């Protein structure tokens, strides 16, 4: 799951924190496409079992879990939702959806239901009908996640007895558990990789059926001591490897910046493949496991140029130098193939570079996708901590004029990701769009 970087770090990098903005109105006409403007999606969207599910914000600031038909976008059902103990920097939690059989799936989310010391209720519902399957009382949690054929849930996260439980999606039965707090970063039918959220964070691999620990790899082994997850993190997988990013965090008391950078490890045994310490991930850009774009930072805190990395090897496959970066007042913009890097200046002419050669290209001929909103406002959520933002969305811009391009095309696949050919995204008003253009399954910017 993607985590926002601290805003000061992003400002220095000339990029934007992961917050709400917008995308296109519809997808390319020759492919099956739809849009649902009835909801205001504020979380990531999750797809499984022919259903798209997301957390939507209603006009009164309350949340609801919404399920849409993947084939045509119609709303299947909606139920009130909440968050109980989730940190604002993690963004609004998305429901979890797990296939439980051929043509069957369940959606698992938090319902508002405060009773005694329980602050919410975890509810599993049939993905197509919304019929309740099972419930579990919740004190505090970061939210449910799919882990292979099961549900992984950190619970009691605000208490000393915090733990992660693995549940049967059909019945809610507890299968196994482990102490502490962790987040799912990758899973298949047999294995789950968890990020253990601790003072010395680790990636750990567990057998999904037995809960047996298979291997563990301290992140400090890859990037060095001084890791602080307060700055955010992101993970993505490709070709049997898990690629991780830990963002910098400046301690307000000591003013010291934590250790940060990118690294890759083998899913099979946790062996470290490569590492890129002291680089920040820039936004918008692809998933760390698909198309990472980074900017190096030296020991004095000065930023270098921009580089696109090969996620399989960590090698630079395209870059521009720090001397080519324009002064200020720009936002990054990438085309569909991410073969060029644009510096968008709103309502005026920007600049662009060929990433493969590092040479300048005429901005008059370039268009790029960038954030629609550069000064997003926090969501006015009722009964929640301040500081939650919608997930971002992209708009297409003409780099020659710095103005939006009226377009009906989908945002790039490096941003939306794809699952079984379907690409799903939200626009700046929260409407959900989708197209089945046959794009190979791959993670998007948000996973």
Coordinates of C-alpha atoms in Angstrom, one line a residue:
X1 CA 0.0 0.0 0.0
X2 CA 1.2 3.5 -0.9
X3 CA 2.0 5.9 1.9
X4 CA 2.3 9.7 1.4
X5 CA 5.6 11.3 2.1
X6 CA 5.9 14.1 4.5
X7 CA 4.9 17.3 2.7
X8 CA 8.2 19.2 3.4
X9 CA 10.2 16.5 1.7
X10 CA 7.9 16.6 -1.3
X11 CA 8.1 20.4 -1.5
X12 CA 11.9 20.1 -1.7
X13 CA 11.6 17.5 -4.3
X14 CA 9.2 19.7 -6.3
X15 CA 6.5 17.1 -6.1
X16 CA 3.1 16.7 -4.5
X17 CA 1.9 14.7 -1.5
X18 CA -0.5 12.0 -2.4
X19 CA -3.7 13.8 -2.1
X20 CA -6.9 14.3 -4.1
X21 CA -7.2 15.4 -7.7
X22 CA -8.5 14.2 -10.9
X23 CA -8.5 12.1 -14.1
X24 CA -10.4 11.8 -17.3
X25 CA -14.0 11.7 -18.1
X26 CA -14.1 8.4 -19.9
X27 CA -11.8 5.8 -21.5
X28 CA -10.9 5.2 -25.1
X29 CA -14.2 4.6 -27.0
X30 CA -13.3 1.4 -28.8
X31 CA -12.9 -0.5 -25.5
X32 CA -15.6 -1.4 -23.0
X33 CA -15.8 1.6 -20.7
X34 CA -18.1 3.1 -18.0
X35 CA -18.3 5.8 -15.4
X36 CA -20.2 6.1 -12.2
X37 CA -20.8 9.7 -11.1
X38 CA -23.1 8.8 -8.2
X39 CA -20.3 8.4 -5.7
X40 CA -17.3 10.3 -4.3
X41 CA -14.6 7.7 -4.1
X42 CA -11.9 8.9 -1.6
X43 CA -10.0 5.6 -1.1
X44 CA -8.1 3.3 -3.4
X45 CA -10.3 1.0 -5.5
X46 CA -10.0 -2.7 -5.1
X47 CA -11.1 -5.2 -7.8
X48 CA -11.9 -8.9 -7.4
X49 CA -14.7 -11.3 -8.3
X50 CA -16.2 -9.0 -10.9
X51 CA -16.7 -6.2 -8.4
X52 CA -15.0 -2.8 -7.7
X53 CA -15.2 -1.7 -4.1
X54 CA -14.1 1.6 -2.6
X55 CA -14.8 3.9 0.3
X56 CA -16.9 6.9 -0.7
X57 CA -17.6 10.1 1.2
X58 CA -21.2 11.4 1.3
X59 CA -22.1 15.1 1.3
X60 CA -22.5 15.1 5.1
X61 CA -18.9 14.0 5.6
X62 CA -19.8 10.4 6.5
X63 CA -18.2 7.4 4.8
X64 CA -19.8 4.4 3.1
X65 CA -18.5 1.2 1.5
X66 CA -19.6 1.0 -2.1
X67 CA -19.6 -2.0 -4.4
X68 CA -19.8 -1.5 -8.2
X69 CA -20.2 -4.0 -11.0
X70 CA -16.9 -4.3 -12.9
X71 CA -18.7 -4.9 -16.2
X72 CA -20.9 -1.8 -16.3
X73 CA -20.2 0.3 -13.3
X74 CA -23.6 0.2 -11.8
X75 CA -23.8 0.5 -8.0
X76 CA -24.6 -2.9 -6.5
X77 CA -24.9 -1.7 -2.9
X78 CA -23.7 0.7 -0.3
X79 CA -23.4 0.6 3.5
X80 CA -22.2 3.1 6.1
X81 CA -18.5 2.8 6.8
X82 CA -16.0 4.3 9.3
X83 CA -12.4 4.2 10.4
X84 CA -11.3 3.4 14.0
X85 CA -7.7 4.3 14.8
X86 CA -6.3 4.6 11.3
X87 CA -3.6 7.3 11.0
X88 CA -4.4 10.1 8.6
X89 CA -1.1 9.8 6.8
X90 CA -2.2 6.4 5.6
X91 CA -5.2 7.8 3.7
X92 CA -8.8 6.6 3.8
X93 CA -8.9 2.9 4.2
X94 CA -10.2 0.8 1.3
X95 CA -12.4 -2.3 1.8
X96 CA -10.8 -5.7 1.3
X97 CA -12.4 -8.0 -1.3
X98 CA -11.6 -11.7 -1.6
X99 CA -12.8 -14.3 -4.0
X100 CA -14.4 -17.3 -2.2
X101 CA -15.4 -19.4 -5.1
X102 CA -16.3 -19.3 -8.8
X103 CA -18.2 -16.1 -9.3
X104 CA -18.3 -15.4 -5.5
X105 CA -16.5 -12.9 -3.4
X106 CA -16.9 -11.1 -0.1
X107 CA -16.2 -7.4 0.7
X108 CA -14.9 -6.7 4.2
X109 CA -15.0 -3.3 5.7
X110 CA -15.6 -1.4 9.0
X111 CA -19.1 -0.4 9.9
X112 CA -19.8 2.4 12.5
X113 CA -21.0 0.5 15.6
X114 CA -19.8 1.8 18.9
X115 CA -20.6 -0.4 21.9
X116 CA -18.8 -0.6 25.2
X117 CA -15.1 -0.6 24.5
X118 CA -15.6 -1.6 20.8
X119 CA -15.5 1.3 18.4
X120 CA -16.6 -0.3 15.2
X121 CA -17.6 -3.6 13.7
X122 CA -15.8 -5.5 10.9
X123 CA -18.4 -6.8 8.5
X124 CA -18.1 -9.2 5.6
X125 CA -20.7 -9.0 2.9
X126 CA -21.5 -10.8 -0.3
X127 CA -19.8 -8.8 -2.9
X128 CA -22.7 -8.7 -5.3
X129 CA -25.7 -8.6 -3.0
X130 CA -24.3 -6.8 0.1
X131 CA -25.9 -9.6 2.3
X132 CA -24.1 -9.8 5.6
X133 CA -21.9 -12.9 6.1
X134 CA -20.2 -12.4 9.5
X135 CA -19.0 -9.7 11.9
X136 CA -16.2 -9.1 14.3
X137 CA -16.0 -6.3 17.0
X138 CA -13.2 -3.8 16.6
X139 CA -11.4 -1.6 19.1
X140 CA -8.8 -0.1 16.7
X141 CA -7.4 -1.1 13.4
X142 CA -5.6 0.2 10.3
X143 CA -8.2 -1.7 8.2
X144 CA -8.6 -5.1 6.6
X145 CA -6.5 -6.3 3.6
X146 CA -6.7 -9.3 1.4
X147 CA -3.8 -11.8 1.9
X148 CA -4.1 -14.5 -0.6
X149 CA -7.4 -16.3 -0.1
X150 CA -7.8 -14.8 3.4
X151 CA -8.3 -11.6 5.3
X152 CA -5.4 -10.0 7.2
X153 CA -6.4 -7.6 9.9
X154 CA -4.2 -5.6 12.4
X155 CA -6.4 -5.1 15.4
X156 CA -6.1 -3.4 18.9
X157 CA -3.6 -1.1 17.1
X158 CA -4.1 1.6 19.7
X159 CA -3.4 -0.8 22.6
X160 CA -0.3 -2.6 24.0
X161 CA -1.8 -5.9 22.9
X162 CA -1.8 -5.0 19.2
X163 CA -1.8 -8.1 16.9
X164 CA -2.5 -9.2 13.4
X165 CA -5.1 -11.9 12.8
X166 CA -5.7 -14.0 9.7
X167 CA -9.4 -14.7 9.1
X168 CA -11.4 -17.1 6.8
X169 CA -13.3 -14.8 4.5
X170 CA -16.3 -17.1 4.4
X171 CA -16.9 -17.5 8.1
X172 CA -14.6 -14.9 9.9
X173 CA -13.0 -17.8 11.8
X174 CA -9.6 -17.0 13.3
X175 CA -6.9 -19.0 11.5
X176 CA -3.7 -17.7 13.1
X177 CA -2.3 -14.6 14.6
X178 CA 0.9 -12.9 15.5
X179 CA 1.7 -10.1 18.0
X180 CA 2.4 -6.5 16.9
X181 CA 1.3 -4.4 14.0
X182 CA 2.0 -5.3 10.3
X183 CA 0.7 -4.5 6.9
X184 CA 0.4 -6.8 3.9
X185 CA 2.8 -5.9 1.1
X186 CA 2.4 -8.9 -1.2
X187 CA 0.6 -12.3 -1.2
X188 CA -0.3 -15.2 -3.3
X189 CA -2.2 -18.4 -2.5
X190 CA 0.5 -19.8 -0.2
X191 CA 2.6 -16.9 1.2
X192 CA 2.1 -13.4 2.6
X193 CA 4.8 -10.8 3.0
X194 CA 4.2 -8.5 5.9
X195 CA 5.9 -5.2 6.8
X196 CA 6.3 -5.3 10.6
X197 CA 5.7 -1.7 11.8
X198 CA 8.2 -1.4 14.6
X199 CA 11.2 0.6 15.7
X200 CA 13.3 -1.8 13.6
X201 CA 10.9 -2.6 10.8
X202 CA 11.2 -5.9 9.0
X203 CA 9.8 -7.7 6.0
X204 CA 8.6 -11.2 7.1
X205 CA 7.3 -14.1 5.0
X206 CA 4.7 -16.4 6.5
X207 CA 3.0 -19.6 5.2
X208 CA -0.6 -18.5 4.9
X209 CA -2.1 -21.8 6.0
X210 CA 0.0 -22.5 9.0
X211 CA 1.2 -19.1 10.0
X212 CA 4.8 -20.4 10.1
X213 CA 7.5 -17.8 9.7
X214 CA 9.5 -18.6 6.6
X215 CA 12.1 -15.8 6.6
X216 CA 12.6 -12.2 7.8
X217 CA 14.7 -9.4 6.5
X218 CA 15.4 -6.2 8.6
X219 CA 15.0 -3.1 6.3
X220 CA 18.0 -1.6 8.1
X221 CA 20.0 -4.5 6.5
X222 CA 19.3 -3.0 3.1
X223 CA 19.3 0.7 3.7
X224 CA 21.2 1.1 7.0
X225 CA 20.3 2.1 10.5
X226 CA 18.0 5.0 11.4
X227 CA 14.8 3.9 9.7
X228 CA 11.7 5.8 10.7
X229 CA 8.4 4.9 9.0
X230 CA 6.8 8.1 9.9
X231 CA 7.7 9.5 6.6
X232 CA 5.8 6.9 4.7
X233 CA 6.5 3.8 2.6
X234 CA 5.4 2.0 -0.6
X235 CA 5.9 -1.5 -2.0
X236 CA 5.4 -3.3 -5.3
X237 CA 6.3 -6.7 -6.7
X238 CA 7.7 -7.7 -10.1
X239 CA 9.3 -10.9 -11.4
X240 CA 9.6 -12.7 -8.1
X241 CA 11.0 -9.6 -6.3
X242 CA 9.5 -7.2 -3.8
X243 CA 10.6 -3.6 -4.3
X244 CA 10.3 -1.3 -1.2
X245 CA 10.5 2.4 -0.7
X246 CA 11.0 4.1 2.7
X247 CA 10.6 7.9 2.7
X248 CA 12.6 10.4 4.7
X249 CA 11.3 11.8 8.0
X250 CA 12.7 14.8 9.8
X251 CA 12.5 14.3 13.6
X252 CA 11.0 17.6 15.0
X253 CA 13.1 17.4 18.1
X254 CA 16.5 16.4 16.7
X255 CA 16.0 17.9 13.2
X256 CA 17.8 14.8 11.9
X257 CA 16.5 13.1 8.7
X258 CA 15.9 9.4 8.9
X259 CA 17.4 6.8 6.6
X260 CA 15.5 6.4 3.3
X261 CA 15.7 4.9 -0.2
X262 CA 14.7 2.0 -2.4
X263 CA 15.6 -1.7 -2.1
X264 CA 14.7 -5.0 -3.7
X265 CA 14.5 -8.5 -2.2
X266 CA 13.6 -11.9 -3.4
X267 CA 10.1 -13.1 -2.4
X268 CA 11.3 -16.7 -2.2
X269 CA 13.9 -16.2 0.5
X270 CA 14.3 -12.5 1.4
X271 CA 17.7 -12.1 -0.1
X272 CA 18.5 -8.5 -1.0
X273 CA 18.9 -8.0 -4.7
X274 CA 19.9 -4.4 -5.0
X275 CA 19.5 -1.1 -3.1
X276 CA 19.4 2.6 -3.8
X277 CA 19.9 4.5 -0.6
X278 CA 19.3 8.2 -0.2
X279 CA 16.8 8.6 -3.1
X280 CA 13.3 10.0 -2.8
X281 CA 10.4 8.7 -4.9
X282 CA 8.7 11.4 -6.9
X283 CA 5.1 11.9 -7.8
X284 CA 3.3 11.2 -9.9
X285 CA 5.2 8.1 -11.0
X286 CA 4.8 4.4 -11.4
X287 CA 4.6 1.8 -8.6
X288 CA 8.0 0.9 -7.1
X289 CA 7.7 -2.5 -8.6
X290 CA 6.8 -1.3 -12.1
X291 CA 8.3 2.1 -13.0
X292 CA 10.0 3.9 -10.1
X293 CA 11.2 7.4 -10.7
X294 CA 13.5 8.8 -8.1
X295 CA 15.7 11.8 -7.2
X296 CA 18.9 11.5 -5.2
X297 CA 19.6 13.5 -2.1
X298 CA 23.1 14.2 -0.9
X299 CA 24.3 14.4 2.8
X300 CA 23.7 18.2 2.8
X301 CA 20.0 17.7 1.7
X302 CA 20.6 19.0 -1.9
X303 CA 18.5 17.3 -4.6
X304 CA 20.1 15.9 -7.8
X305 CA 18.4 15.2 -11.1
X306 CA 15.8 12.6 -11.9
X307 CA 16.2 9.0 -12.8
X308 CA 13.9 6.2 -13.9
X309 CA 15.1 2.8 -12.6
X310 CA 14.7 -0.7 -13.8
X311 CA 12.8 -2.3 -11.0
X312 CA 14.3 -5.7 -11.7
X313 CA 17.9 -4.6 -11.4
X314 CA 17.9 -1.1 -9.8
X315 CA 19.9 0.2 -12.7
X316 CA 19.3 3.7 -14.2
X317 CA 17.5 3.4 -17.5
X318 CA 16.9 7.1 -18.0
X319 CA 17.9 10.3 -16.3
X320 CA 18.4 14.0 -16.5
X321 CA 21.0 15.9 -14.4
X322 CA 20.5 18.4 -11.7
X323 CA 21.7 21.2 -14.0
X324 CA 18.8 20.5 -16.4
X325 CA 16.1 20.9 -13.7
X326 CA 14.4 24.3 -14.1
X327 CA 14.2 26.7 -11.2
X328 CA 10.9 26.4 -9.4
X329 CA 7.2 26.6 -9.8
X330 CA 6.9 23.3 -11.7
X331 CA 5.1 20.0 -11.3
X332 CA 6.2 16.7 -12.9
X333 CA 4.3 15.5 -15.9
X334 CA 4.8 12.2 -17.7
X335 CA 3.4 10.9 -21.0
X336 CA 1.7 7.6 -21.5
X337 CA 4.9 5.6 -21.9
X338 CA 6.9 7.5 -19.3
X339 CA 9.7 7.9 -21.8
X340 CA 9.9 11.6 -21.3
X341 CA 10.0 13.9 -18.3
X342 CA 8.1 17.1 -18.4
X343 CA 8.2 20.1 -16.1
X344 CA 4.7 21.5 -16.1
X345 CA 4.2 25.2 -15.4
X346 CA 0.6 26.1 -15.1
X347 CA -0.7 28.5 -17.7
X348 CA 2.7 29.1 -19.2
X349 CA 5.3 27.2 -21.2
X350 CA 7.2 24.3 -19.5
X351 CA 10.1 22.2 -20.5
X352 CA 10.6 18.5 -21.4
X353 CA 13.4 16.0 -21.7
X354 CA 13.9 12.6 -23.3
X355 CA 14.6 10.2 -20.4
X356 CA 16.6 7.8 -22.6
X357 CA 19.0 10.3 -23.9
X358 CA 18.8 13.1 -21.3
X359 CA 18.4 15.6 -24.1
X360 CA 15.9 18.5 -24.2
X361 CA 12.9 18.1 -26.5
X362 CA 10.6 20.8 -27.7
X363 CA 7.8 21.4 -25.2
X364 CA 5.6 22.6 -28.1
X365 CA 5.1 19.0 -29.1
X366 CA 4.7 17.4 -25.7
X367 CA 1.8 16.5 -23.5
X368 CA 2.0 15.0 -20.0
X369 CA -0.1 13.7 -17.2
X370 CA 0.1 15.5 -13.8
X371 CA -2.0 16.3 -10.8
X372 CA -5.1 18.2 -11.4
X373 CA -5.0 19.9 -8.0
X374 CA -1.8 21.2 -6.5
X375 CA -3.3 22.6 -3.3
X376 CA -5.7 19.9 -2.2
X377 CA -7.8 20.4 0.8
X378 CA -8.3 17.7 3.6
X379 CA -11.5 15.8 3.5
X380 CA -14.2 17.2 5.8
X381 CA -14.8 13.8 7.4
X382 CA -17.3 13.6 10.3
X383 CA -16.0 12.0 13.5
X384 CA -12.5 11.4 12.2
X385 CA -9.1 12.9 12.8
X386 CA -8.1 15.8 10.6
X387 CA -5.7 15.4 7.7
X388 CA -7.2 12.7 5.5
X389 CA -7.0 13.3 1.8
X390 CA -8.6 11.6 -1.2
X391 CA -6.3 9.5 -3.4
X392 CA -4.9 11.4 -6.3
X393 CA -6.1 11.5 -9.9
X394 CA -4.4 12.9 -13.0
X395 CA -5.2 15.3 -15.8
X396 CA -3.5 15.7 -19.2
X397 CA -1.7 19.0 -19.9
X398 CA -0.2 20.7 -22.9
X399 CA 3.4 21.5 -21.8
X400 CA 3.5 24.3 -24.4
X401 CA 0.7 26.3 -22.7
X402 CA 0.5 24.7 -19.2
X403 CA -3.2 24.2 -19.7
X404 CA -5.3 21.1 -19.4
X405 CA -6.0 19.1 -22.5
X406 CA -9.7 18.3 -23.1
X407 CA -9.4 14.5 -23.4
X408 CA -11.5 11.4 -23.2
X409 CA -8.6 9.1 -22.8
X410 CA -7.8 7.1 -19.7
X411 CA -4.8 8.2 -17.5
X412 CA -1.7 6.2 -18.2
X413 CA -1.5 2.5 -17.1
X414 CA 1.6 3.3 -14.9
X415 CA -0.8 5.4 -12.8
X416 CA -4.0 3.4 -12.9
X417 CA -2.5 -0.1 -12.9
X418 CA -4.5 -3.0 -14.3
X419 CA -6.1 -6.2 -13.2
X420 CA -7.1 -8.8 -15.8
X421 CA -7.3 -6.1 -18.5
X422 CA -9.4 -3.7 -16.5
X423 CA -8.1 -0.3 -15.4
X424 CA -10.1 1.7 -12.8
X425 CA -9.5 5.3 -11.6
X426 CA -11.3 8.2 -10.0
X427 CA -11.6 11.8 -11.3
X428 CA -11.2 15.0 -9.3
X429 CA -14.9 14.9 -8.3
X430 CA -14.6 11.4 -7.0
X431 CA -16.5 9.7 -9.9
X432 CA -15.2 6.2 -10.8
X433 CA -14.2 5.3 -14.4
X434 CA -13.0 2.1 -15.9
X435 CA -11.9 0.6 -19.2
X436 CA -11.2 -2.9 -20.3
X437 CA -8.4 -2.3 -22.8
X438 CA -6.5 -5.5 -22.2
X439 CA -3.6 -3.9 -20.4
X440 CA -1.4 -6.6 -18.7
X441 CA -2.0 -6.9 -15.0
X442 CA 0.4 -4.6 -13.1
X443 CA 0.3 -2.3 -10.0
X444 CA -0.5 1.4 -10.3
X445 CA 0.9 4.3 -8.4
X446 CA -1.3 3.3 -5.4
X447 CA -0.7 -0.4 -5.7

